[in-house]
Amino acid sequence: MDDLVKNTNERIFITGGKKLHGSVTISGAKNAALPLMALSLIINKGFTLSNVPNLADTRLMLKLLNDLGIQTKWENGKIDFNGLPLNDHASYDLVRQMRASILILGPLLVSQGSAKVPLPGGCAIGSRPIDLHVMVMERLGANIKFESGYIIGSVPSSGLKGAKIDFPKISVGATESAILTAALAKGQTVISNAAQEPEIVDLVNCLNKAGADIMGEGTNKIIINGVKSLNKVHHEVVADRIEAGSFAIASSITMGDVEIKNVIPKNLQFFLKVLENTGSKVEVFKNSINICAFRKPLPYDVTTQEHPGFPTDLQAQYMTLMSLADGNSQITENIFENRFMHVPELIRMGAKISVNKQKATIKGVDYLKAAKVMASDLRASMCLILGGLVALGTSEIDGIYHLDRGYENIVDKLSNLGADIRRSR
Ligand code: UD1
């Protein structure tokens, strides 16, 4: 089967030095769309999602669902889902390409009573285990075993039952797995130490509109009273706060002036405060933000944390900003143990960064220089684009299939803001 993710040998060429100006509209969030799409395995009629970003990862999730027997129609950002899965066996060739495929495990157990799902792949940002997803299934009563690289699950004849799930570590995906699986389990599930990300709130909003009974989303304790079935529902995917944050940094780093539309500012509160502390002017409106900068960024230390802290998904992009700061800063990565793979590439552009375990020390330089660089993961690819936007000369960024996983129409969006950027072989 074709590799849906690594399907391009194009590169991005950027000539640095243009200040970005104008306005950009943010797409729906990949990280909200993926768990919402998995809901189609348990809602069998009249489920539609709009504002779905057209990305390698959402296309892959769609293919995975189609392969399980779900019928879909995707037009202008809207997907109509129909039918229930016809089998319980997820394709290895699809699942290996995306870690978030693990989100289908619970819904398959609910609708089929059994599941055979390969151990997932995805971005190489650490070992990324799935033990917490498995713990969720077992707490809710499923039997799980591992055989030849597959997770094999079955549900006892009495069905899945609500339970207390106390996470030893906060996980976005495992919290979503618990919600997706417990919504239709018998009785009450109480999730403690739950993740609080806006994408989880979006998933719960959609489920509750479909008749689920879930409370506490957006806090660390979520209570789910299982219901018998879910009804038809239409839901609009929440805006992508990481894409919005990436454009905010693009405006700051180029000393531009950009209006970022279709944003929920409160979902970016911590990040926007940090950006203000680096000297950018941040104006917040109801559904948009305006970011401009008139000077080199000030150095400001950050530590990545679960929401509502500084998002790990903006760490790489923020490091590019700090590479040009007027002084030294430190970035501590608390969520993933191997998420500094962009550092050697930024150094190729002239950044001065040293890494000691989870801490990167960044010595601000006066300018970056264009270079040939290789993206190592999704957010790293954006950090290199940001470097290219300000570097002297024309940079060439390879490995951009990572970018296609999570940024919709990025080249057009940046061009429209005045960047000198193109994509070609
Ligand atoms: C999601 C996001 C990703 C983001 C991450 C953290 C999606 C599709 N992806 O990933 O963009 O970077 O949240 O905000 O929404 N862990 C375990 N066992 C598990 C699961 C996770 O130990 O079973 C660990 C991970 O290795 C990591 C930490 O928990 O150190 C947090 O990971 P998690 O929140 O689960 O990330 P994802 O849901 O995979």
GROMACS .gro file of C-alpha atoms and ligand atoms in nm:
model
  464
    1MET     CA    1   0.000   0.000   0.000
    2ASP     CA    2   0.119   0.355  -0.076
    3ASP     CA    3   0.261   0.551   0.209
    4LEU     CA    4   0.001   0.824   0.261
    5VAL     CA    5   0.229   1.029   0.482
    6LYS     CA    6   0.575   1.010   0.317
    7ASN     CA    7   0.426   1.075  -0.025
    8THR     CA    8   0.628   1.371  -0.146
    9ASN     CA    9   0.985   1.434  -0.249
   10GLU     CA   10   0.921   1.805  -0.284
   11ARG     CA   11   1.112   2.059  -0.080
   12ILE     CA   12   1.037   2.407   0.045
   13PHE     CA   13   1.254   2.697  -0.064
   14ILE     CA   14   1.234   3.019   0.137
   15THR     CA   15   1.424   3.339   0.090
   16GLY     CA   16   1.439   3.519   0.421
   17GLY     CA   17   1.393   3.884   0.503
   18LYS     CA   18   1.028   3.963   0.431
   19LYS     CA   19   0.817   4.108   0.713
   20LEU     CA   20   0.482   3.933   0.724
   21HIS     CA   21   0.171   4.151   0.692
   22GLY     CA   22  -0.200   4.091   0.650
   23SER     CA   23  -0.439   3.835   0.784
   24VAL     CA   24  -0.452   3.457   0.791
   25THR     CA   25  -0.739   3.223   0.876
   26ILE     CA   26  -0.660   2.927   1.097
   27SER     CA   27  -0.784   2.578   1.001
   28GLY     CA   28  -0.958   2.321   1.217
   29ALA     CA   29  -0.728   2.144   1.464
   30LYS     CA   30  -0.569   1.818   1.352
   31ASN     CA   31  -0.550   1.702   1.712
   32ALA     CA   32  -0.922   1.761   1.761
   33ALA     CA   33  -1.026   1.618   1.423
   34LEU     CA   34  -0.853   1.281   1.473
   35PRO     CA   35  -1.037   1.170   1.791
   36LEU     CA   36  -1.362   1.319   1.657
   37MET     CA   37  -1.327   1.110   1.341
   38ALA     CA   38  -1.281   0.798   1.555
   39LEU     CA   39  -1.630   0.867   1.694
   40SER     CA   40  -1.772   0.752   1.359
   41LEU     CA   41  -1.701   0.396   1.477
   42ILE     CA   42  -1.970   0.433   1.745
   43ILE     CA   43  -2.222   0.677   1.593
   44ASN     CA   44  -2.392   0.490   1.313
   45LYS     CA   45  -2.620   0.750   1.159
   46GLY     CA   46  -2.610   1.116   1.065
   47PHE     CA   47  -2.265   1.202   1.197
   48THR     CA   48  -2.102   1.498   1.024
   49LEU     CA   49  -1.793   1.698   1.101
   50SER     CA   50  -1.712   2.035   0.945
   51ASN     CA   51  -1.397   2.249   0.951
   52VAL     CA   52  -1.190   1.930   0.910
   53PRO     CA   53  -0.840   2.024   0.793
   54ASN     CA   54  -0.721   1.850   0.476
   55LEU     CA   55  -0.394   1.700   0.601
   56ALA     CA   56  -0.196   1.380   0.553
   57ASP     CA   57  -0.304   1.266   0.902
   58THR     CA   58  -0.677   1.333   0.856
   59ARG     CA   59  -0.668   1.166   0.512
   60LEU     CA   60  -0.497   0.870   0.672
   61MET     CA   61  -0.757   0.845   0.950
   62LEU     CA   62  -1.031   0.858   0.687
   63LYS     CA   63  -0.866   0.574   0.495
   64LEU     CA   64  -0.836   0.373   0.816
   65LEU     CA   65  -1.207   0.421   0.887
   66ASN     CA   66  -1.302   0.335   0.526
   67ASP     CA   67  -1.089   0.024   0.551
   68LEU     CA   68  -1.291  -0.079   0.857
   69GLY     CA   69  -1.613  -0.036   0.659
   70ILE     CA   70  -1.725   0.319   0.745
   71GLN     CA   71  -1.864   0.506   0.445
   72THR     CA   72  -1.760   0.867   0.412
   73LYS     CA   73  -1.810   1.169   0.188
   74TRP     CA   74  -1.558   1.453   0.229
   75GLU     CA   75  -1.633   1.784   0.055
   76ASN     CA   76  -1.522   2.138   0.137
   77GLY     CA   77  -1.396   2.050   0.482
   78LYS     CA   78  -1.714   1.857   0.574
   79ILE     CA   79  -1.721   1.482   0.625
   80ASP     CA   80  -2.044   1.276   0.634
   81PHE     CA   81  -1.994   0.940   0.804
   82ASN     CA   82  -2.228   0.647   0.761
   83GLY     CA   83  -2.259   0.291   0.886
   84LEU     CA   84  -2.076   0.098   1.155
   85PRO     CA   85  -1.748  -0.090   1.112
   86LEU     CA   86  -1.775  -0.420   0.925
   87ASN     CA   87  -1.465  -0.573   1.078
   88ASP     CA   88  -1.243  -0.535   1.383
   89HIS     CA   89  -0.906  -0.564   1.215
   90ALA     CA   90  -0.712  -0.241   1.149
   91SER     CA   91  -0.461  -0.235   0.864
   92TYR     CA   92  -0.093  -0.251   0.965
   93ASP     CA   93   0.007  -0.043   0.661
   94LEU     CA   94  -0.217   0.243   0.775
   95VAL     CA   95  -0.174   0.228   1.152
   96ARG     CA   96   0.208   0.218   1.135
   97GLN     CA   97   0.202   0.564   0.971
   98MET     CA   98   0.024   0.750   1.251
   99ARG     CA   99   0.039   0.718   1.627
  100ALA     CA  100  -0.309   0.864   1.676
  101SER     CA  101  -0.448   0.549   1.509
  102ILE     CA  102  -0.448   0.399   1.860
  103LEU     CA  103  -0.764   0.608   1.919
  104ILE     CA  104  -0.967   0.353   1.721
  105LEU     CA  105  -0.893   0.074   1.970
  106GLY     CA  106  -1.163   0.167   2.225
  107PRO     CA  107  -1.437   0.253   1.971
  108LEU     CA  108  -1.373  -0.078   1.789
  109LEU     CA  109  -1.408  -0.270   2.117
  110VAL     CA  110  -1.734  -0.085   2.185
  111SER     CA  111  -1.892  -0.145   1.845
  112GLN     CA  112  -1.745  -0.485   1.753
  113GLY     CA  113  -1.679  -0.642   2.093
  114SER     CA  114  -1.326  -0.716   1.969
  115ALA     CA  115  -1.033  -0.539   1.807
  116LYS     CA  116  -0.706  -0.625   1.637
  117VAL     CA  117  -0.494  -0.311   1.608
  118PRO     CA  118  -0.122  -0.300   1.518
  119LEU     CA  119   0.111  -0.116   1.753
  120PRO     CA  120   0.120   0.238   1.605
  121GLY     CA  121   0.403   0.445   1.452
  122GLY     CA  122   0.405   0.822   1.387
  123CYS     CA  123   0.638   1.115   1.458
  124ALA     CA  124   0.971   1.005   1.606
  125ILE     CA  125   0.961   1.225   1.917
  126GLY     CA  126   1.051   0.978   2.187
  127SER     CA  127   0.949   0.625   2.261
  128ARG     CA  128   0.577   0.716   2.293
  129PRO     CA  129   0.438   0.407   2.467
  130ILE     CA  130   0.069   0.310   2.465
  131ASP     CA  131   0.053   0.150   2.811
  132LEU     CA  132  -0.199   0.409   2.936
  133HIS     CA  133  -0.439   0.338   2.648
  134VAL     CA  134  -0.417  -0.032   2.733
  135MET     CA  135  -0.469   0.044   3.102
  136VAL     CA  136  -0.792   0.229   3.010
  137MET     CA  137  -0.929  -0.068   2.814
  138GLU     CA  138  -0.847  -0.310   3.095
  139ARG     CA  139  -1.003  -0.089   3.363
  140LEU     CA  140  -1.322  -0.075   3.157
  141GLY     CA  141  -1.328  -0.454   3.148
  142ALA     CA  142  -1.169  -0.549   2.813
  143ASN     CA  143  -0.920  -0.836   2.787
  144ILE     CA  144  -0.604  -0.727   2.612
  145LYS     CA  145  -0.311  -0.932   2.485
  146PHE     CA  146  -0.021  -0.863   2.249
  147GLU     CA  147   0.061  -1.095   1.961
  148SER     CA  148   0.310  -1.044   1.675
  149GLY     CA  149   0.301  -0.664   1.696
  150TYR     CA  150  -0.077  -0.647   1.735
  151ILE     CA  151  -0.296  -0.543   2.027
  152ILE     CA  152  -0.577  -0.794   2.048
  153GLY     CA  153  -0.875  -0.695   2.257
  154SER     CA  154  -1.204  -0.856   2.347
  155VAL     CA  155  -1.504  -0.754   2.554
  156PRO     CA  156  -1.667  -1.004   2.795
  157SER     CA  157  -2.033  -1.094   2.728
  158SER     CA  158  -2.140  -0.864   3.014
  159GLY     CA  159  -1.998  -0.567   2.816
  160LEU     CA  160  -1.768  -0.281   2.915
  161LYS     CA  161  -1.833  -0.132   3.260
  162GLY     CA  162  -1.764   0.215   3.398
  163ALA     CA  163  -1.463   0.231   3.632
  164LYS     CA  164  -1.227   0.459   3.821
  165ILE     CA  165  -0.933   0.549   3.597
  166ASP     CA  166  -0.657   0.728   3.784
  167PHE     CA  167  -0.382   0.813   3.538
  168PRO     CA  168  -0.028   0.788   3.682
  169LYS     CA  169   0.077   1.037   3.412
  170ILE     CA  170  -0.122   1.294   3.215
  171SER     CA  171  -0.184   1.182   2.857
  172VAL     CA  172  -0.397   1.359   2.598
  173GLY     CA  173  -0.447   1.048   2.385
  174ALA     CA  174  -0.520   0.814   2.677
  175THR     CA  175  -0.774   1.062   2.821
  176GLU     CA  176  -0.942   1.067   2.478
  177SER     CA  177  -0.932   0.687   2.462
  178ALA     CA  178  -1.105   0.673   2.801
  179ILE     CA  179  -1.376   0.918   2.693
  180LEU     CA  180  -1.439   0.745   2.358
  181THR     CA  181  -1.465   0.404   2.526
  182ALA     CA  182  -1.654   0.491   2.845
  183ALA     CA  183  -1.925   0.705   2.678
  184LEU     CA  184  -2.121   0.387   2.596
  185ALA     CA  185  -2.002   0.166   2.887
  186LYS     CA  186  -2.249   0.064   3.160
  187GLY     CA  187  -2.241   0.288   3.467
  188GLN     CA  188  -2.010   0.565   3.577
  189THR     CA  189  -1.645   0.626   3.487
  190VAL     CA  190  -1.438   0.875   3.682
  191ILE     CA  191  -1.111   0.985   3.520
  192SER     CA  192  -0.861   1.144   3.759
  193ASN     CA  193  -0.544   1.323   3.648
  194ALA     CA  194  -0.712   1.375   3.309
  195ALA     CA  195  -0.557   1.591   3.039
  196GLN     CA  196  -0.726   1.932   3.003
  197GLU     CA  197  -0.641   2.021   2.643
  198PRO     CA  198  -0.901   2.219   2.440
  199GLU     CA  199  -0.915   1.929   2.192
  200ILE     CA  200  -1.053   1.710   2.473
  201VAL     CA  201  -1.316   1.971   2.550
  202ASP     CA  202  -1.408   1.969   2.180
  203LEU     CA  203  -1.447   1.590   2.181
  204VAL     CA  204  -1.673   1.604   2.488
  205ASN     CA  205  -1.880   1.890   2.340
  206CYS     CA  206  -1.949   1.676   2.033
  207LEU     CA  207  -2.029   1.367   2.239
  208ASN     CA  208  -2.266   1.554   2.469
  209LYS     CA  209  -2.449   1.699   2.167
  210ALA     CA  210  -2.490   1.336   2.052
  211GLY     CA  211  -2.653   1.245   2.384
  212ALA     CA  212  -2.355   1.140   2.598
  213ASP     CA  213  -2.344   1.240   2.966
  214ILE     CA  214  -1.996   1.373   3.037
  215MET     CA  215  -1.891   1.641   3.287
  216GLY     CA  216  -1.567   1.804   3.398
  217GLU     CA  217  -1.397   1.836   3.057
  218GLY     CA  218  -1.122   2.097   3.069
  219THR     CA  219  -1.047   2.002   3.432
  220ASN     CA  220  -0.837   1.715   3.567
  221LYS     CA  221  -1.143   1.513   3.674
  222ILE     CA  222  -1.389   1.393   3.411
  223ILE     CA  223  -1.708   1.207   3.502
  224ILE     CA  224  -1.882   0.996   3.241
  225ASN     CA  225  -2.225   0.840   3.295
  226GLY     CA  226  -2.254   0.576   3.025
  227VAL     CA  227  -2.550   0.602   2.787
  228LYS     CA  228  -2.707   0.328   2.569
  229SER     CA  229  -2.656   0.491   2.229
  230LEU     CA  230  -2.547   0.810   2.056
  231ASN     CA  231  -2.767   1.015   1.824
  232LYS     CA  232  -2.700   1.196   1.502
  233VAL     CA  233  -2.485   1.503   1.543
  234HIS     CA  234  -2.312   1.774   1.344
  235HIS     CA  235  -2.000   1.925   1.494
  236GLU     CA  236  -1.752   2.189   1.382
  237VAL     CA  237  -1.390   2.108   1.467
  238VAL     CA  238  -1.229   2.363   1.701
  239ALA     CA  239  -0.960   2.595   1.560
  240ASP     CA  240  -0.599   2.478   1.564
  241ARG     CA  241  -0.425   2.661   1.848
  242ILE     CA  242  -0.084   2.524   1.742
  243GLU     CA  243  -0.120   2.655   1.387
  244ALA     CA  244  -0.231   2.990   1.536
  245GLY     CA  245   0.071   2.995   1.768
  246SER     CA  246   0.302   2.913   1.478
  247PHE     CA  247   0.170   3.210   1.278
  248ALA     CA  248   0.201   3.431   1.586
  249ILE     CA  249   0.572   3.342   1.605
  250ALA     CA  250   0.606   3.396   1.228
  251SER     CA  251   0.476   3.750   1.275
  252SER     CA  252   0.702   3.818   1.575
  253ILE     CA  253   1.019   3.675   1.424
  254THR     CA  254   0.983   3.872   1.099
  255MET     CA  255   0.888   4.189   1.293
  256GLY     CA  256   0.563   4.179   1.100
  257ASP     CA  257   0.203   4.268   1.177
  258VAL     CA  258  -0.041   3.981   1.131
  259GLU     CA  259  -0.406   3.936   1.215
  260ILE     CA  260  -0.475   3.570   1.295
  261LYS     CA  261  -0.842   3.487   1.245
  262ASN     CA  262  -1.057   3.194   1.360
  263VAL     CA  263  -0.879   3.157   1.692
  264ILE     CA  264  -1.007   3.090   2.044
  265PRO     CA  265  -0.768   3.321   2.233
  266LYS     CA  266  -0.826   3.159   2.573
  267ASN     CA  267  -0.687   2.831   2.436
  268LEU     CA  268  -0.357   3.013   2.377
  269GLN     CA  269  -0.350   3.221   2.694
  270PHE     CA  270  -0.021   3.096   2.841
  271PHE     CA  271   0.160   3.108   2.508
  272LEU     CA  272   0.039   3.462   2.430
  273LYS     CA  273   0.163   3.584   2.770
  274VAL     CA  274   0.505   3.435   2.688
  275LEU     CA  275   0.507   3.605   2.349
  276GLU     CA  276   0.427   3.936   2.519
  277ASN     CA  277   0.719   3.878   2.756
  278THR     CA  278   0.947   3.852   2.451
  279GLY     CA  279   0.843   4.204   2.355
  280SER     CA  280   0.577   4.134   2.090
  281LYS     CA  281   0.258   4.337   2.093
  282VAL     CA  282  -0.035   4.098   2.139
  283GLU     CA  283  -0.390   4.220   2.086
  284VAL     CA  284  -0.672   3.980   2.170
  285PHE     CA  285  -1.020   4.001   2.020
  286LYS     CA  286  -1.319   3.765   2.042
  287ASN     CA  287  -1.217   3.526   1.763
  288SER     CA  288  -0.885   3.665   1.649
  289ILE     CA  289  -0.550   3.794   1.766
  290ASN     CA  290  -0.313   4.050   1.624
  291ILE     CA  291   0.059   4.005   1.669
  292CYS     CA  292   0.325   4.258   1.581
  293ALA     CA  293   0.684   4.319   1.680
  294PHE     CA  294   0.915   4.618   1.635
  295ARG     CA  295   1.239   4.487   1.779
  296LYS     CA  296   1.451   4.178   1.832
  297PRO     CA  297   1.282   3.939   2.076
  298LEU     CA  298   1.375   3.957   2.441
  299PRO     CA  299   1.501   3.629   2.589
  300TYR     CA  300   1.242   3.451   2.800
  301ASP     CA  301   1.269   3.100   2.951
  302VAL     CA  302   0.993   2.844   2.907
  303THR     CA  303   0.917   2.494   3.028
  304THR     CA  304   0.670   2.283   2.834
  305GLN     CA  305   0.377   2.158   3.039
  306GLU     CA  306   0.041   1.994   2.986
  307HIS     CA  307  -0.243   2.239   2.912
  308PRO     CA  308  -0.289   2.511   3.037
  309GLY     CA  309   0.093   2.541   3.040
  310PHE     CA  310   0.327   2.610   2.748
  311PRO     CA  311   0.247   2.351   2.475
  312THR     CA  312   0.520   2.109   2.371
  313ASP     CA  313   0.383   2.143   2.017
  314LEU     CA  314   0.509   2.506   2.008
  315GLN     CA  315   0.848   2.436   2.166
  316ALA     CA  316   1.045   2.395   1.842
  317GLN     CA  317   0.892   2.707   1.683
  318TYR     CA  318   0.961   2.910   2.000
  319MET     CA  319   1.323   2.794   1.992
  320THR     CA  320   1.367   2.958   1.650
  321LEU     CA  321   1.239   3.284   1.799
  322MET     CA  322   1.477   3.255   2.095
  323SER     CA  323   1.768   3.183   1.855
  324LEU     CA  324   1.743   3.548   1.752
  325ALA     CA  325   1.679   3.688   2.101
  326ASP     CA  326   1.869   3.975   2.251
  327GLY     CA  327   2.041   3.751   2.509
  328ASN     CA  328   2.033   3.393   2.639
  329SER     CA  329   1.736   3.176   2.725
  330GLN     CA  330   1.654   2.823   2.833
  331ILE     CA  331   1.383   2.591   2.709
  332THR     CA  332   1.298   2.283   2.914
  333GLU     CA  333   1.105   2.002   2.745
  334ASN     CA  334   0.897   1.823   3.004
  335ILE     CA  335   0.656   1.616   2.795
  336PHE     CA  336   0.866   1.414   2.548
  337GLU     CA  337   1.217   1.286   2.615
  338ASN     CA  338   1.344   1.323   2.258
  339ARG     CA  339   1.202   1.643   2.124
  340PHE     CA  340   1.513   1.846   2.040
  341MET     CA  341   1.583   1.690   1.702
  342HIS     CA  342   1.544   2.030   1.537
  343VAL     CA  343   1.845   2.165   1.730
  344PRO     CA  344   2.121   2.037   1.495
  345GLU     CA  345   1.927   2.177   1.198
  346LEU     CA  346   1.884   2.520   1.361
  347ILE     CA  347   2.256   2.513   1.436
  348ARG     CA  348   2.317   2.462   1.062
  349MET     CA  349   2.138   2.794   1.015
  350GLY     CA  350   2.375   2.963   1.258
  351ALA     CA  351   2.183   2.928   1.586
  352LYS     CA  352   2.387   2.877   1.905
  353ILE     CA  353   2.216   2.609   2.108
  354SER     CA  354   2.344   2.347   2.351
  355VAL     CA  355   2.136   2.067   2.493
  356ASN     CA  356   2.177   1.896   2.828
  357LYS     CA  357   1.916   1.625   2.879
  358GLN     CA  358   1.576   1.799   2.876
  359LYS     CA  359   1.717   2.153   2.879
  360ALA     CA  360   1.829   2.359   2.580
  361THR     CA  361   2.033   2.675   2.632
  362ILE     CA  362   2.001   2.924   2.349
  363LYS     CA  363   2.246   3.206   2.296
  364GLY     CA  364   2.073   3.471   2.086
  365VAL     CA  365   2.255   3.552   1.761
  366ASP     CA  366   2.229   3.860   1.538
  367TYR     CA  367   2.111   3.671   1.232
  368LEU     CA  368   2.052   3.323   1.089
  369LYS     CA  369   2.197   3.213   0.758
  370ALA     CA  370   2.015   3.012   0.490
  371ALA     CA  371   2.102   2.643   0.478
  372LYS     CA  372   1.986   2.308   0.347
  373VAL     CA  373   1.804   2.149   0.637
  374MET     CA  374   1.599   1.838   0.707
  375ALA     CA  375   1.273   1.833   0.904
  376SER     CA  376   1.266   1.553   1.160
  377ASP     CA  377   0.905   1.579   1.277
  378LEU     CA  378   0.591   1.787   1.231
  379ARG     CA  379   0.665   2.081   1.460
  380ALA     CA  380   1.038   2.072   1.376
  381SER     CA  381   0.945   2.134   1.013
  382MET     CA  382   0.764   2.455   1.115
  383CYS     CA  383   1.060   2.567   1.326
  384LEU     CA  384   1.283   2.541   1.017
  385ILE     CA  385   1.032   2.736   0.807
  386LEU     CA  386   1.042   3.010   1.070
  387GLY     CA  387   1.423   3.006   1.049
  388GLY     CA  388   1.400   3.030   0.669
  389LEU     CA  389   1.166   3.331   0.692
  390VAL     CA  390   1.439   3.538   0.857
  391ALA     CA  391   1.766   3.376   0.741
  392LEU     CA  392   1.995   3.560   0.499
  393GLY     CA  393   1.963   3.388   0.161
  394THR     CA  394   1.752   3.097   0.036
  395SER     CA  395   1.700   2.795   0.261
  396GLU     CA  396   1.598   2.454   0.133
  397ILE     CA  397   1.387   2.240   0.366
  398ASP     CA  398   1.365   1.867   0.305
  399GLY     CA  399   1.146   1.608   0.478
  400ILE     CA  400   0.837   1.827   0.440
  401TYR     CA  401   0.599   1.534   0.440
  402HIS     CA  402   0.608   1.596   0.816
  403LEU     CA  403   0.468   1.943   0.752
  404ASP     CA  404   0.184   1.799   0.545
  405ARG     CA  405   0.070   1.602   0.848
  406GLY     CA  406  -0.035   1.910   1.037
  407TYR     CA  407  -0.031   2.242   0.848
  408GLU     CA  408  -0.302   2.299   0.586
  409ASN     CA  409  -0.199   2.510   0.282
  410ILE     CA  410   0.098   2.648   0.471
  411VAL     CA  411   0.289   2.768   0.165
  412ASP     CA  412  -0.013   2.961   0.030
  413LYS     CA  413  -0.094   3.104   0.372
  414LEU     CA  414   0.263   3.231   0.423
  415SER     CA  415   0.287   3.362   0.063
  416ASN     CA  416  -0.034   3.558   0.113
  417LEU     CA  417   0.133   3.726   0.412
  418GLY     CA  418   0.426   3.828   0.191
  419ALA     CA  419   0.676   3.547   0.251
  420ASP     CA  420   0.905   3.449  -0.036
  421ILE     CA  421   0.831   3.076  -0.022
  422ARG     CA  422   0.771   2.803  -0.278
  423ARG     CA  423   0.743   2.431  -0.291
  424SER     CA  424   0.902   2.224  -0.566
  425ARG     CA  425   1.127   1.927  -0.643
  426UD1     C1  426  -0.098   1.448   2.177
  426UD1     C2  427  -0.090   1.530   2.051
  426UD1     C3  428   0.054   1.577   2.027
  426UD1     C4  429   0.107   1.648   2.150
  426UD1     C5  430   0.087   1.563   2.276
  426UD1     C6  431   0.123   1.639   2.404
  426UD1     C7  432  -0.263   1.434   1.914
  426UD1     C8  433  -0.301   1.355   1.793
  426UD1     N1  434  -0.134   1.450   1.939
  426UD1     O1  435  -0.017   1.333   2.156
  426UD1     O2  436   0.054   1.665   1.914
  426UD1     O3  437   0.245   1.672   2.134
  426UD1     O4  438  -0.052   1.523   2.288
  426UD1     O5  439   0.050   1.756   2.412
  426UD1     O6  440  -0.349   1.487   1.983
  426UD1     N2  441   0.255   0.838   2.744
  426UD1     C9  442   0.279   0.718   2.810
  426UD1     N3  443   0.193   0.614   2.789
  426UD1    C10  444   0.086   0.623   2.704
  426UD1    C11  445   0.060   0.746   2.640
  426UD1    C12  446   0.147   0.852   2.661
  426UD1     O7  447   0.376   0.708   2.885
  426UD1     O8  448   0.012   0.524   2.691
  426UD1    C13  449   0.346   0.952   2.766
  426UD1    C14  450   0.414   0.999   2.636
  426UD1     O9  451   0.527   0.921   2.604
  426UD1    C15  452   0.448   1.141   2.671
  426UD1    C16  453   0.332   1.184   2.763
  426UD1    O10  454   0.271   1.064   2.807
  426UD1    O11  455   0.567   1.149   2.743
  426UD1    C17  456   0.228   1.270   2.697
  426UD1    O12  457   0.187   1.209   2.577
  426UD1     P1  458   0.037   1.220   2.526
  426UD1    O13  459  -0.029   1.334   2.595
  426UD1    O14  460  -0.027   1.087   2.534
  426UD1    O15  461   0.058   1.255   2.374
  426UD1     P2  462  -0.030   1.209   2.253
  426UD1    O16  463  -0.171   1.194   2.294
  426UD1    O17  464   0.037   1.096   2.183
   0.00000   0.00000   0.00000
